[in-house]
Structures are given as C-alpha cells and as structure tokens.
Amino acid sequence: MNTRIAALLTLLCVPALQASAQTAVPRLVTRGETVQLHADGRPFLLLAGELGNSTASDPATLAPIWPRLRAAGLNTVLAPVYWELVEPVEAAFDFSTVDTLLAGARRHDLRLVLLWFGSWKNSMSTYAPSWVKRDPARFPRARTSDGSPLDILTPFAPENVEADARAFAALMRHLASVDAERHTVLMVQVENEVGMIPEARDRSPAAESAWWSPVPHALLDRLSAPGPPLHPALATAWAAMGNRTHGTWPEVFGTDERAEELFMAWHFAGYVERVAAAGKERLPLPMFVNAALVRPGRKPGEYPSAGPLPHLVDLWKTAAPSIDFLAPDIYFPNFVEWARAYDLPRQPFFVPEAGYAGSSTAVADALFAFGALDAIGFSPFSIEDLPSDALLAAAYEALASIEGLVTERQGTGPRIAGFRPPVAYDESFDESPQEVVLGDYLFRVSFVDPWTPREAQAPETHGGLALALSDDTFLVVGSGVTITFEPLDAAAGRAFIDRAEEGRYVDGAWVPGRRLNGDQTHQGRHMRLPPGTVAMQLVRLYAVR
Ligand code: DGJ
C-alpha cells in the first residue's frame, strides 16, 4: 500500500479504534484453555473486594471508604444493589444508591461489580421490597413440609419471578443509560447465594405440583446427550433410577433429599435465568451466580441447598444459559480444594467472596488463584474492614504492575504457575515442597522458610505466582517461598542462578532494586522471598553440563 495512504488510514483509524475500545461492553473472551474478562478492549484482572452488606445503602457511610479501598490497591469493588431500595413502591424506581456507587467509584478510579440483592440473599428474601414481602397471596413463599411459610420467595410463582425480572431489567436499563460510555460496571452477580433451607424441597402447593410433573425435556436431553460428561453426583442419581428418559421427578431421580436438591436446583436456576435474561436484553454485561459452600457431611436441607454448587453444575448451566459462570464464596480453610472444584471448563474462575478481609491466607490464595487457575479476579468480603497494614495491598500492587504479563500467559500452558500449601477443612495443611514446570525448568518450591524459626512462621500463609518471561528468565511474586531449579531436560546438566534481583514493574518496564547474588540467595543456591512481606524478584538461570 502507498505509504501516504497507509499513514492517512492510520490517522483516521486510530482514534476510531481507541474510541471503540473505550466504550466496548465488558465481555468474556476465551484464551487458550481459559476464559478472561475484557474491559476497555483488553484483558482485565479484578483486584477486588466486596463491601459488607449494609455499607452501600448509606452514602454517608460509603463516602469515607472509597479512598481506603483505592489505597489498599483495589481496582474493583463488589457492591450490592438492594431491590427494596431501588423499587420501594411498585414500578417507581429510585436508582440513587446505584448512582452514588457509580460516582464514588469513578471519582476514585475504581470499577464495580454489582450484586443484585433481589429475590434471594443467603437463601432468604430479606431484600425484597415491603410491597412484595407483605403480600404473600400475590408473592407466595416457600413452605416447609408442615406447611409453615419461610422467609423465602418460592421459585415456583410466576408473579415472583416476573416482579424480580422487571426490577432487574430496570436496573440494567438504567446502567445502559448512565454507564454506556464509561462501563464502570464490569459484571453483575444475579441474586446472592441462592439456596433452600432448612428442608431440601419447597412444599408450597405450586412446588408440590411441579415435583409430581414430568422432568423437563431440556434436562432429559442434557442427561442423555453425548458430549461433556455429567457431574458424577448427577450421573449416579440418574443411574440409580435406571437412566429413565421420561417421567416425573420422583420417577427419574427418586425421592431422597439428593433428588429433592436436583429438583430445586433446576427451578432456582430457571428463575435466575428469567431474571438474568431480562437484564441482559437491556445491557449484555457478563453475569454470574455465587454459591454458599457445603460443610463436610451435611445433607441437602442442612445447608443452603440447590445453589450453584459444583455437583449441580449441569443443571445450572442447562437451565440458566444467560448466566456466564458459577462462582464460589470460599470462607472455609480448604481454599485450594474449592477453587479447583470451580475451575470448570468454558467458564472463567472468580472468587467474589474470598473469606473475610484481613484473612492471613489472602495473599497466598490470591497468588494461587491468578497463577494456577487463571483467575479473572479475587475479592475478600467486608473489604472496608481490611486492616491498613494488610499484606494484600502489596500483593494487589504487584499484580497491578504485571497485569499484562499475567493475562498474556494465562491459559497458554507452562508460562505461568501459582503455588500455596493445600489446607484441609480442619485447618491441617501439607507444607511439602511442590514442583511446578515453567518454560524449560522445574521449580521446586518450599513453603518453610529456611532462615526463620519454624515456630515463628505460618507456612499455610505462604505462596506465590511465577511467570516465564523468556526461556531462562522468570519473575516471581510471593511471600515465604524458597525455590530451587533444575532443567527439565536432564541432558542440559545442572541449573545455576546467573542473576537474581528484586525490583518492580513501572509502566511495563522492570526497574531493578538490590542484586541478590550473595546471602539473599544463599550464594546462588536458591531464590528466597521472605515471609511477612510480598516481594517481586527476577531470576535468570543457566545450565552447565
Ligand atoms: C456470604 C454472603 O454472600 C455475604 O453477603 C455475607 O452474608 C457473608 N456470607 C457474611 O458472612
């Protein structure tokens, strides 16, 4: 092409491209084996925290919190939108709480993920407006087997779902009008920790009639379709009744509490689908649902059952195609186990509630999530309570500075890794060294710091994230990890450290600090990121035969 024409085209096209990048609706994009969030036309990591439930209901409470969140290194805040406050009178909407969130976030250069506290919040319907709560004839409740009403709107009433869908659609229409340029809001969570408790099945009249009705074709088709295998729990429940391809819920799945949970999951998911689809029609932001997890040994009915739990993934995905992904709220110590259970194919991995802010394991959990599971985001709960000296701020600052390096490597094989000791539900943990492959090298990561007395360290809080920058150069962000190296190919000989240095990334360029080739690497024997702090180090290796 003639160079003058090319230059002119560049001049004409660049502003147009930039403008379209700025206004692009946030979306999920598959990259290799993972799915990422794109905002402003590029992959985005949510270095986030979720506000406590009541903070966003009062502008005066919220106002002084914004600067603290920014100072803690957050780039995104998860904040509730309360149905009862946005629709105090039926069809008369007041989005002032949403506008306050948008203004505050923008003023502090933060993005938002909104949480729709609609029909259900932690199973209950406490955020439904008074005109819904006080009219059980029009908006029926779930009921227990003795007929008592619960503080839970039944998912089996068309009036319930339509009222919720209208309100949610109004919210998304409002966002489409006030946030279409900036896209301060990146994603929306639909409802909050949906679940049935204290019995596995709703016994309201409409629920009873659905229970004795045929299992819908969409679910039967999914059960017998070739393709991705069913979760073993669903496959077992179906096989136990003879893999039937038609029949009522009791005929196809039986009558125990596990069958009841499948039935409720299908109907909760269908309700959430109706709400999400109504909203997506107005503004197609990524949408997700979050789950309260299950303590070991609990049966359906003894925990908030039928929510978007891993063993119910096939039902949720089939009944709620407008929901882009399922996400865990991980308050239990076994973070690694639950995180892996939600590292599902064809969806991104995100932890909207990663324990309480200030948890001693947050840094290790976050680095593991971004490095090992290609997370799009991490978000401790009640983030306004994060102690000012929390290490998470340093981890977020480091991650922000290498965001592009991380997102470019996610989903593309052994160019990124994350490590932390797995902790069990009973808080015991396995501090054994772990091996990870990066480029042409095997990294052996130890979580017990060699220079700190054993009783003065907590290896369950140690962890890190490593990136291969080239064949021989690696970047590690972490706390309390010591790493030795060997070439994957034994014929290459032994690995040695050419150069180790600490430093930081500024505007995409490595700015070295101290050179660490003496005591800090035990004269080249290992790379060490001490406990009690978050460090970033670069190491260049070489092999000698
Ligand atoms: C999980 C819920 O999703 C949050 O809204 C909050 O209630 C926390 N639990 C608090 O414990």
Coordinates of C-alpha atoms and ligand atoms in Angstrom, one line a residue:
M1 CA 0.0 0.0 0.0
N2 CA 1.1 3.5 -0.8
T3 CA 2.8 4.8 2.4
R4 CA 0.9 8.1 2.4
I5 CA -2.5 6.3 2.1
A6 CA -1.4 3.9 4.9
A7 CA -0.4 6.9 7.1
L8 CA -3.8 8.6 6.4
L9 CA -5.6 5.4 7.2
T10 CA -3.7 5.1 10.4
L11 CA -4.6 8.7 11.4
L12 CA -8.3 8.0 10.6
C13 CA -8.5 4.6 12.2
V14 CA -6.6 5.0 15.4
P15 CA -9.0 7.4 17.1
A16 CA -11.9 5.3 15.9
L17 CA -10.3 2.2 17.4
Q18 CA -9.5 3.9 20.6
A19 CA -13.0 5.2 20.9
S20 CA -14.5 1.8 20.3
A21 CA -12.0 0.2 22.8
Q22 CA -13.1 2.8 25.5
T23 CA -16.8 2.1 25.0
A24 CA -16.6 -1.7 24.4
V25 CA -19.1 -3.5 26.7
P26 CA -17.1 -5.7 29.1
R27 CA -17.2 -9.3 27.9
L28 CA -15.7 -12.7 28.4
V29 CA -13.2 -13.9 25.9
T30 CA -11.7 -17.4 25.6
R31 CA -7.9 -17.5 25.6
G32 CA -6.4 -20.9 25.1
E33 CA -7.7 -23.1 27.9
T34 CA -9.2 -20.3 29.9
V35 CA -11.8 -17.5 29.8
Q36 CA -10.8 -13.9 30.6
L37 CA -12.7 -10.7 31.3
H38 CA -12.1 -8.0 28.8
A39 CA -12.7 -4.4 29.8
D40 CA -11.7 -1.3 27.8
G41 CA -10.9 -3.7 25.0
R42 CA -8.1 -5.6 27.0
P43 CA -7.9 -8.5 29.5
F44 CA -8.6 -7.2 33.0
L45 CA -7.8 -8.7 36.4
L46 CA -10.2 -7.8 39.1
L47 CA -8.1 -6.9 42.2
A48 CA -11.2 -6.6 44.2
G49 CA -13.0 -6.7 47.5
E50 CA -16.7 -6.9 48.4
L51 CA -18.4 -4.4 50.6
G52 CA -20.2 -5.6 53.7
N53 CA -23.9 -6.0 53.1
S54 CA -25.2 -2.7 54.5
T55 CA -22.4 -0.2 53.6
A56 CA -23.8 0.7 50.1
S57 CA -27.2 1.5 51.5
D58 CA -26.0 4.8 53.0
P59 CA -24.0 7.3 51.1
A60 CA -22.6 8.9 54.3
T61 CA -21.2 5.5 55.4
L62 CA -19.8 4.8 52.0
A63 CA -18.1 8.2 51.3
P64 CA -15.0 7.9 53.5
I65 CA -14.4 4.3 52.5
W66 CA -13.5 4.9 48.8
P67 CA -10.0 6.3 49.4
R68 CA -9.2 3.5 51.7
L69 CA -10.1 0.9 49.1
R70 CA -8.0 2.7 46.5
A71 CA -5.1 2.8 48.9
A72 CA -5.5 -0.9 49.5
G73 CA -4.6 -1.5 45.9
L74 CA -8.1 -2.4 44.7
N75 CA -9.1 -1.7 41.1
T76 CA -12.7 -3.0 41.6
V77 CA -15.3 -3.0 44.3
L78 CA -18.2 -5.5 44.5
A79 CA -21.3 -3.7 45.9
P80 CA -24.9 -4.7 46.4
V81 CA -27.9 -3.1 44.7
Y82 CA -30.9 -3.7 47.0
W83 CA -34.2 -4.4 45.4
E84 CA -36.1 -2.8 48.3
L85 CA -34.3 0.5 47.9
V86 CA -34.5 0.7 44.1
E87 CA -38.2 -0.1 43.9
P88 CA -39.7 1.0 47.2
V89 CA -43.0 1.4 45.5
E90 CA -44.0 -0.9 42.7
A91 CA -42.8 0.3 39.3
A92 CA -41.4 3.6 40.9
F93 CA -37.7 3.2 40.6
D94 CA -35.1 5.1 42.5
F95 CA -31.5 4.4 41.4
S96 CA -29.9 7.0 43.7
T97 CA -27.9 4.2 45.5
V98 CA -26.6 3.0 42.2
D99 CA -25.7 6.5 41.0
T100 CA -23.8 7.1 44.3
L101 CA -21.8 3.9 43.7
L102 CA -21.0 5.0 40.1
A103 CA -19.9 8.5 41.1
G104 CA -17.8 7.3 44.0
A105 CA -16.1 4.5 42.0
R106 CA -15.4 6.9 39.1
R107 CA -14.0 9.6 41.4
H108 CA -11.6 7.0 42.9
D109 CA -10.7 5.4 39.6
L110 CA -12.3 2.1 40.6
R111 CA -14.6 -0.3 38.7
L112 CA -17.7 -2.0 40.0
V113 CA -19.2 -5.4 40.0
L114 CA -22.8 -5.0 41.1
L115 CA -24.6 -7.7 43.2
W116 CA -28.3 -7.9 42.6
F117 CA -29.9 -8.5 46.1
G118 CA -33.2 -9.4 44.5
S119 CA -35.4 -12.3 45.4
W120 CA -32.7 -14.0 47.4
K121 CA -29.8 -13.1 49.6
N122 CA -28.2 -16.0 51.5
S123 CA -31.4 -18.1 50.7
M124 CA -33.7 -15.5 52.3
S125 CA -35.9 -12.8 50.7
T126 CA -35.0 -10.1 53.1
Y127 CA -34.1 -7.5 50.4
A128 CA -37.5 -7.9 48.6
P129 CA -39.5 -4.7 48.9
S130 CA -42.2 -4.4 51.5
W131 CA -44.9 -4.5 48.9
V132 CA -43.6 -7.9 47.9
K133 CA -42.9 -9.2 51.5
R134 CA -46.3 -8.2 52.8
D135 CA -48.4 -9.6 50.0
P136 CA -47.9 -13.4 50.3
A137 CA -51.1 -14.0 48.4
R138 CA -49.6 -12.4 45.3
F139 CA -46.0 -13.2 46.0
P140 CA -46.1 -16.7 47.6
R141 CA -43.5 -18.1 50.0
A142 CA -41.7 -21.4 50.0
R143 CA -43.1 -23.7 52.7
T144 CA -41.8 -26.5 54.9
S145 CA -43.4 -30.0 55.0
D146 CA -45.7 -29.0 57.8
G147 CA -47.0 -26.1 55.7
S148 CA -45.2 -23.3 57.6
P149 CA -44.1 -20.3 55.5
L150 CA -40.5 -19.5 55.1
D151 CA -38.8 -16.1 54.6
I152 CA -38.0 -17.3 51.1
L153 CA -40.0 -16.4 48.0
T154 CA -40.9 -19.6 46.2
P155 CA -39.3 -20.0 42.8
F156 CA -42.5 -21.6 41.6
A157 CA -44.6 -18.5 41.4
P158 CA -44.7 -16.6 38.1
E159 CA -45.6 -13.3 40.0
N160 CA -42.4 -13.6 42.0
V161 CA -40.0 -14.1 39.1
E162 CA -41.7 -11.5 36.9
A163 CA -41.6 -8.8 39.6
D164 CA -37.9 -9.6 40.1
A165 CA -37.2 -9.7 36.4
R166 CA -38.9 -6.3 35.9
A167 CA -36.8 -4.7 38.6
F168 CA -33.6 -6.2 37.4
A169 CA -34.4 -5.2 33.8
A170 CA -35.0 -1.6 35.0
L171 CA -31.6 -1.7 36.8
M172 CA -29.8 -2.8 33.6
R173 CA -31.7 -0.3 31.5
H174 CA -30.6 2.4 33.9
L175 CA -27.0 1.2 33.6
A176 CA -27.3 1.2 29.9
S177 CA -28.3 4.9 30.0
V178 CA -25.8 6.2 32.6
D179 CA -22.8 3.8 32.1
A180 CA -22.7 3.1 28.4
E181 CA -19.7 5.4 27.9
R182 CA -17.5 4.5 30.8
H183 CA -18.6 0.9 31.7
T184 CA -17.6 1.5 35.3
V185 CA -19.7 -1.6 35.9
L186 CA -17.9 -4.7 34.6
M187 CA -20.1 -7.6 35.6
V188 CA -23.3 -8.3 37.6
Q189 CA -24.0 -11.0 40.1
V190 CA -27.6 -12.2 39.9
E191 CA -29.1 -12.8 43.3
N192 CA -26.8 -13.8 46.2
E193 CA -26.2 -17.3 47.5
V194 CA -29.5 -18.8 46.3
G195 CA -30.4 -21.9 48.3
M196 CA -33.1 -23.9 50.1
I197 CA -33.0 -24.4 53.8
P198 CA -34.0 -25.9 56.3
E199 CA -35.5 -28.6 54.2
A200 CA -34.3 -29.8 50.8
R201 CA -37.5 -29.1 49.0
D202 CA -40.1 -26.4 48.9
R203 CA -43.5 -27.8 49.8
S204 CA -45.7 -24.9 48.7
P205 CA -48.7 -26.0 46.6
A206 CA -47.0 -24.9 43.3
A207 CA -43.8 -26.7 44.2
E208 CA -45.7 -29.9 45.1
S209 CA -47.4 -29.8 41.7
A210 CA -44.0 -29.3 39.9
W211 CA -42.5 -32.2 41.8
W212 CA -45.1 -34.6 40.5
S213 CA -44.8 -33.2 37.0
P214 CA -42.6 -34.6 34.2
V215 CA -38.9 -33.7 34.2
P216 CA -38.5 -31.1 31.5
H217 CA -37.1 -32.2 28.1
A218 CA -34.2 -29.8 28.3
L219 CA -32.9 -31.6 31.3
L220 CA -33.6 -35.1 30.0
D221 CA -31.8 -34.1 26.8
R222 CA -28.8 -32.9 28.7
L223 CA -28.7 -36.2 30.7
S224 CA -28.6 -38.4 27.6
A225 CA -26.6 -36.1 25.3
P226 CA -23.2 -37.1 24.1
G227 CA -20.6 -34.5 25.0
P228 CA -19.2 -33.2 28.2
P229 CA -19.7 -35.9 30.9
L230 CA -22.2 -35.3 33.7
H231 CA -21.0 -34.5 37.2
P232 CA -20.7 -37.9 38.9
A233 CA -23.3 -36.9 41.5
L234 CA -25.9 -36.3 38.8
A235 CA -24.9 -39.3 36.8
T236 CA -25.3 -41.5 39.9
A237 CA -28.7 -40.1 40.9
W238 CA -30.0 -40.7 37.3
A239 CA -28.5 -44.2 37.1
A240 CA -30.0 -45.2 40.5
M241 CA -33.4 -44.9 38.9
G242 CA -32.4 -46.7 35.7
N243 CA -31.4 -43.8 33.5
R244 CA -35.0 -43.1 32.6
T245 CA -35.6 -40.7 29.7
H246 CA -39.1 -39.6 30.8
G247 CA -41.1 -39.5 34.0
T248 CA -41.8 -37.3 37.0
W249 CA -39.0 -36.1 39.2
P250 CA -39.5 -39.0 41.7
E251 CA -39.6 -41.4 38.8
V252 CA -36.4 -40.1 37.2
F253 CA -34.3 -39.3 40.3
G254 CA -36.1 -40.9 43.3
T255 CA -37.4 -39.3 46.4
D256 CA -34.4 -38.8 48.7
E257 CA -33.0 -35.4 49.6
R258 CA -30.5 -35.6 46.8
A259 CA -33.3 -35.9 44.3
E260 CA -35.1 -33.0 46.0
E261 CA -32.0 -30.9 45.7
L262 CA -31.8 -31.6 41.9
F263 CA -35.4 -30.6 41.5
M264 CA -34.9 -27.3 43.4
A265 CA -31.6 -26.5 41.6
W266 CA -33.4 -26.8 38.3
H267 CA -36.2 -24.5 39.4
F268 CA -33.9 -21.9 41.1
A269 CA -31.7 -21.8 38.0
G270 CA -34.7 -21.4 35.7
Y271 CA -35.9 -18.4 37.8
V272 CA -32.5 -16.9 37.8
E273 CA -32.3 -17.4 34.1
R274 CA -35.6 -15.4 33.6
V275 CA -34.2 -12.5 35.7
A276 CA -30.7 -12.6 34.1
A277 CA -32.2 -12.8 30.5
A278 CA -34.5 -9.8 31.2
G279 CA -31.4 -7.8 32.3
K280 CA -29.1 -8.9 29.6
E281 CA -31.6 -7.8 27.0
R282 CA -31.1 -4.2 28.3
L283 CA -27.3 -4.4 28.8
P284 CA -25.3 -7.6 27.9
L285 CA -22.8 -7.5 30.8
P286 CA -21.2 -10.7 32.0
M287 CA -23.4 -12.2 34.7
F288 CA -22.7 -14.8 37.3
V289 CA -24.1 -16.5 40.4
N290 CA -22.4 -17.2 43.7
A291 CA -22.7 -20.2 46.0
A292 CA -22.6 -20.8 49.7
L293 CA -20.4 -23.9 50.0
V294 CA -21.1 -27.1 51.9
R295 CA -19.5 -28.3 55.2
P296 CA -18.4 -31.9 55.1
G297 CA -21.1 -34.5 55.9
R298 CA -24.1 -32.1 55.5
K299 CA -27.1 -33.4 53.6
P300 CA -29.3 -31.3 51.3
G301 CA -31.6 -29.3 53.6
E302 CA -28.9 -29.0 56.2
Y303 CA -27.0 -26.4 54.1
P304 CA -28.3 -23.8 51.6
S305 CA -29.2 -26.5 49.1
A306 CA -29.6 -26.4 45.3
G307 CA -27.4 -23.3 44.8
P308 CA -24.8 -23.1 42.0
L309 CA -22.6 -25.8 43.6
P310 CA -20.2 -28.0 41.7
H311 CA -22.3 -31.1 41.9
L312 CA -25.2 -29.2 40.4
V313 CA -23.3 -27.5 37.6
D314 CA -25.0 -29.4 34.8
L315 CA -28.5 -28.3 36.0
W316 CA -27.5 -24.7 36.5
K317 CA -25.7 -24.5 33.1
T318 CA -28.6 -26.1 31.2
A319 CA -31.4 -24.1 32.9
A320 CA -29.6 -20.8 33.1
P321 CA -27.7 -20.2 29.8
S322 CA -27.7 -16.4 30.4
I323 CA -25.5 -17.0 33.4
D324 CA -21.9 -16.9 32.2
F325 CA -20.3 -18.6 35.2
L326 CA -20.7 -20.1 38.6
A327 CA -18.5 -18.7 41.4
P328 CA -17.7 -19.9 45.0
D329 CA -17.8 -17.9 48.2
I330 CA -14.8 -19.5 49.9
Y331 CA -14.9 -19.0 53.7
F332 CA -13.7 -22.5 54.6
P333 CA -9.9 -23.1 55.1
N334 CA -9.8 -25.6 52.1
F335 CA -9.5 -22.8 49.6
V336 CA -7.4 -24.9 47.1
E337 CA -9.9 -27.7 47.1
W338 CA -13.0 -25.5 46.5
A339 CA -11.2 -23.3 44.0
R340 CA -10.2 -26.4 41.9
A341 CA -13.9 -27.6 42.0
Y342 CA -14.9 -24.3 40.4
D343 CA -12.2 -24.3 37.8
L344 CA -14.7 -25.5 35.3
P345 CA -14.3 -25.8 31.5
R346 CA -15.5 -22.9 29.4
Q347 CA -16.0 -20.5 32.2
P348 CA -13.8 -18.0 34.0
F349 CA -12.7 -18.5 37.6
F350 CA -13.6 -15.8 40.0
V351 CA -13.9 -15.7 43.8
P352 CA -16.4 -13.0 44.7
E353 CA -16.1 -13.7 48.4
A354 CA -12.6 -15.0 49.3
G355 CA -13.0 -15.2 53.1
Y356 CA -13.1 -12.1 55.3
A357 CA -10.9 -9.1 54.6
G358 CA -7.7 -9.4 56.7
S359 CA -7.5 -13.2 56.5
S360 CA -3.9 -14.3 56.9
T361 CA -4.2 -16.6 53.9
A362 CA -5.5 -14.0 51.4
V363 CA -2.1 -13.3 49.7
A364 CA -1.4 -17.0 49.1
D365 CA -4.9 -17.6 48.0
A366 CA -4.9 -14.7 45.5
L367 CA -1.5 -15.6 44.0
F368 CA -2.6 -19.2 43.7
A369 CA -5.9 -18.3 42.1
F370 CA -4.3 -16.0 39.5
G371 CA -1.3 -18.2 38.8
A372 CA -2.6 -21.7 39.0
L373 CA -6.2 -21.3 38.0
D374 CA -6.1 -18.3 35.6
A375 CA -8.5 -16.4 37.8
I376 CA -10.1 -13.3 36.4
G377 CA -10.4 -11.9 40.0
F378 CA -10.2 -12.3 43.7
S379 CA -12.3 -10.5 46.2
P380 CA -12.3 -10.8 50.1
F381 CA -15.5 -9.9 51.8
S382 CA -16.2 -6.9 54.0
I383 CA -13.3 -5.1 52.3
E384 CA -13.9 -1.9 54.2
D385 CA -12.6 -3.7 57.3
L386 CA -9.3 -4.6 55.7
P387 CA -6.6 -3.6 58.2
S388 CA -4.4 -0.8 56.9
D389 CA -1.3 -3.0 57.3
A390 CA -2.7 -6.0 55.4
L391 CA -0.2 -7.6 53.0
L392 CA -3.0 -8.0 50.4
A393 CA -2.4 -4.3 49.4
A394 CA 1.2 -5.2 48.4
A395 CA 0.1 -8.2 46.5
Y396 CA -2.5 -6.2 44.6
E397 CA 0.0 -3.5 43.9
A398 CA 2.5 -6.1 42.5
L399 CA -0.3 -7.8 40.4
A400 CA -1.5 -4.5 39.0
S401 CA 2.0 -3.7 37.8
I402 CA 2.3 -7.0 35.9
E403 CA -1.3 -7.4 34.9
G404 CA -0.5 -7.6 31.2
L405 CA 2.3 -10.2 31.7
V406 CA -0.2 -12.3 33.7
T407 CA -3.1 -12.1 31.4
E408 CA -0.9 -12.8 28.3
R409 CA 0.3 -16.0 29.9
Q410 CA -3.0 -17.3 31.4
G411 CA -4.5 -20.2 29.5
T412 CA -1.3 -20.8 27.5
G413 CA 0.5 -23.7 29.2
P414 CA 3.5 -23.7 31.4
R415 CA 4.4 -20.0 31.2
I416 CA 2.5 -19.2 34.4
A417 CA 2.2 -21.0 37.8
G418 CA 0.8 -20.4 41.2
F419 CA 1.6 -22.3 44.4
R420 CA 0.5 -22.5 48.0
P421 CA 0.2 -25.3 50.5
P422 CA -3.2 -27.0 50.4
V423 CA -5.1 -26.6 53.7
A424 CA -7.8 -29.0 54.8
Y425 CA -11.2 -28.2 56.2
D426 CA -9.9 -29.0 59.7
E427 CA -7.1 -26.5 59.1
S428 CA -4.3 -29.1 58.9
F429 CA -2.1 -28.4 55.9
D430 CA 0.5 -30.1 53.7
E431 CA 3.7 -28.0 53.7
S432 CA 5.6 -30.4 51.5
P433 CA 7.5 -28.7 48.7
Q434 CA 5.7 -28.6 45.4
E435 CA 7.1 -28.9 41.9
V436 CA 5.9 -26.7 39.0
V437 CA 7.1 -26.5 35.4
L438 CA 7.9 -23.1 33.9
G439 CA 9.4 -23.0 30.5
D440 CA 12.3 -25.4 30.3
Y441 CA 12.8 -25.6 34.1
L442 CA 11.4 -27.5 37.0
F443 CA 10.8 -25.2 40.0
R444 CA 10.9 -26.9 43.4
V445 CA 9.0 -24.6 45.8
S446 CA 9.4 -24.9 49.6
F447 CA 7.0 -23.2 51.9
V448 CA 9.0 -23.4 55.1
D449 CA 11.4 -20.5 55.3
P450 CA 15.0 -21.8 56.0
W451 CA 16.0 -18.6 57.9
T452 CA 13.0 -18.2 60.2
P453 CA 12.5 -20.4 63.3
R454 CA 9.8 -22.9 62.4
E455 CA 7.6 -21.8 65.3
A456 CA 7.7 -18.2 64.2
Q457 CA 6.3 -18.9 60.7
A458 CA 3.0 -20.0 59.3
P459 CA 3.6 -21.9 56.0
E460 CA -0.1 -22.1 55.3
T461 CA 0.1 -18.4 54.6
H462 CA 3.0 -18.7 52.2
G463 CA 2.6 -18.8 48.4
G464 CA 3.5 -17.2 45.1
L465 CA 3.0 -16.7 41.4
A466 CA 5.7 -17.2 38.8
L467 CA 5.9 -16.2 35.2
A468 CA 8.3 -17.3 32.4
L469 CA 9.5 -14.1 30.8
S470 CA 11.7 -16.0 28.4
D471 CA 13.4 -19.4 28.2
D472 CA 15.8 -18.6 31.0
T473 CA 14.3 -15.6 32.9
F474 CA 11.5 -15.8 35.4
L475 CA 9.5 -13.4 37.6
V476 CA 8.2 -14.5 41.0
V477 CA 5.8 -12.6 43.2
G478 CA 5.3 -14.2 46.6
S479 CA 5.7 -14.4 50.3
G480 CA 7.5 -17.1 52.3
V481 CA 8.7 -19.2 49.4
T482 CA 12.1 -20.6 48.6
I483 CA 12.7 -22.0 45.1
T484 CA 15.4 -24.3 43.6
F485 CA 15.6 -25.1 39.9
E486 CA 16.6 -27.8 37.6
P487 CA 16.4 -28.2 33.8
L488 CA 13.5 -30.3 32.6
D489 CA 15.9 -32.0 30.2
A490 CA 18.5 -33.9 32.4
A491 CA 20.9 -33.7 29.5
A492 CA 21.1 -30.0 29.9
G493 CA 23.0 -30.5 33.2
R494 CA 22.5 -28.5 36.4
A495 CA 20.8 -25.2 36.7
F496 CA 22.5 -22.2 38.3
I497 CA 21.5 -18.7 39.0
D498 CA 23.1 -16.2 36.7
R499 CA 21.4 -13.2 38.3
A500 CA 18.7 -12.7 40.9
E501 CA 17.4 -9.3 41.8
E502 CA 14.4 -7.7 43.5
G503 CA 12.6 -4.9 41.8
R504 CA 9.3 -3.8 40.5
Y505 CA 7.5 -3.1 37.2
V506 CA 6.8 0.6 36.4
D507 CA 4.8 1.3 33.3
G508 CA 5.6 -2.1 31.9
A509 CA 9.4 -2.0 32.4
W510 CA 11.4 -3.8 35.0
V511 CA 13.1 -1.5 37.5
P512 CA 15.7 -3.5 39.4
G513 CA 16.4 -2.9 43.0
R514 CA 19.0 -4.9 45.0
R515 CA 21.1 -7.5 43.3
L516 CA 20.7 -10.7 45.3
N517 CA 23.6 -13.0 44.4
G518 CA 25.0 -13.3 47.9
D519 CA 23.4 -14.2 51.2
Q520 CA 19.9 -13.4 49.9
T521 CA 20.2 -16.4 47.5
H522 CA 22.4 -18.3 49.9
Q523 CA 25.2 -17.7 47.3
G524 CA 23.2 -18.9 44.3
R525 CA 21.6 -22.0 45.9
H526 CA 18.0 -20.7 45.8
M527 CA 15.6 -17.9 45.3
R528 CA 14.1 -16.7 48.5
L529 CA 11.0 -14.5 49.0
P530 CA 10.9 -14.0 52.8
P531 CA 7.7 -14.4 54.9
G532 CA 5.9 -11.4 56.3
T533 CA 6.2 -9.3 53.2
V534 CA 5.3 -9.6 49.5
A535 CA 8.3 -9.4 47.2
M536 CA 8.9 -9.4 43.5
Q537 CA 12.1 -10.9 42.2
L538 CA 13.5 -11.7 38.8
V539 CA 15.9 -14.6 38.3
R540 CA 17.9 -15.5 35.2
L541 CA 19.1 -19.2 35.1
Y542 CA 21.7 -21.1 33.1
A543 CA 22.6 -24.7 32.8
V544 CA 26.0 -26.3 32.9
R545 CA 26.7 -29.9 31.9
Ligands
DGJ1 C1 -21.9 -14.8 52.4 C2 -22.8 -13.8 51.8 O1 -22.9 -13.9 50.4 C3 -22.5 -12.3 52.1 O2 -23.5 -11.5 51.6 C4 -22.4 -12.2 53.6 O3 -23.6 -12.5 54.2 C5 -21.3 -13.2 54.1 N1 -21.7 -14.5 53.8 C6 -21.1 -12.9 55.6 O4 -20.8 -13.7 56.4

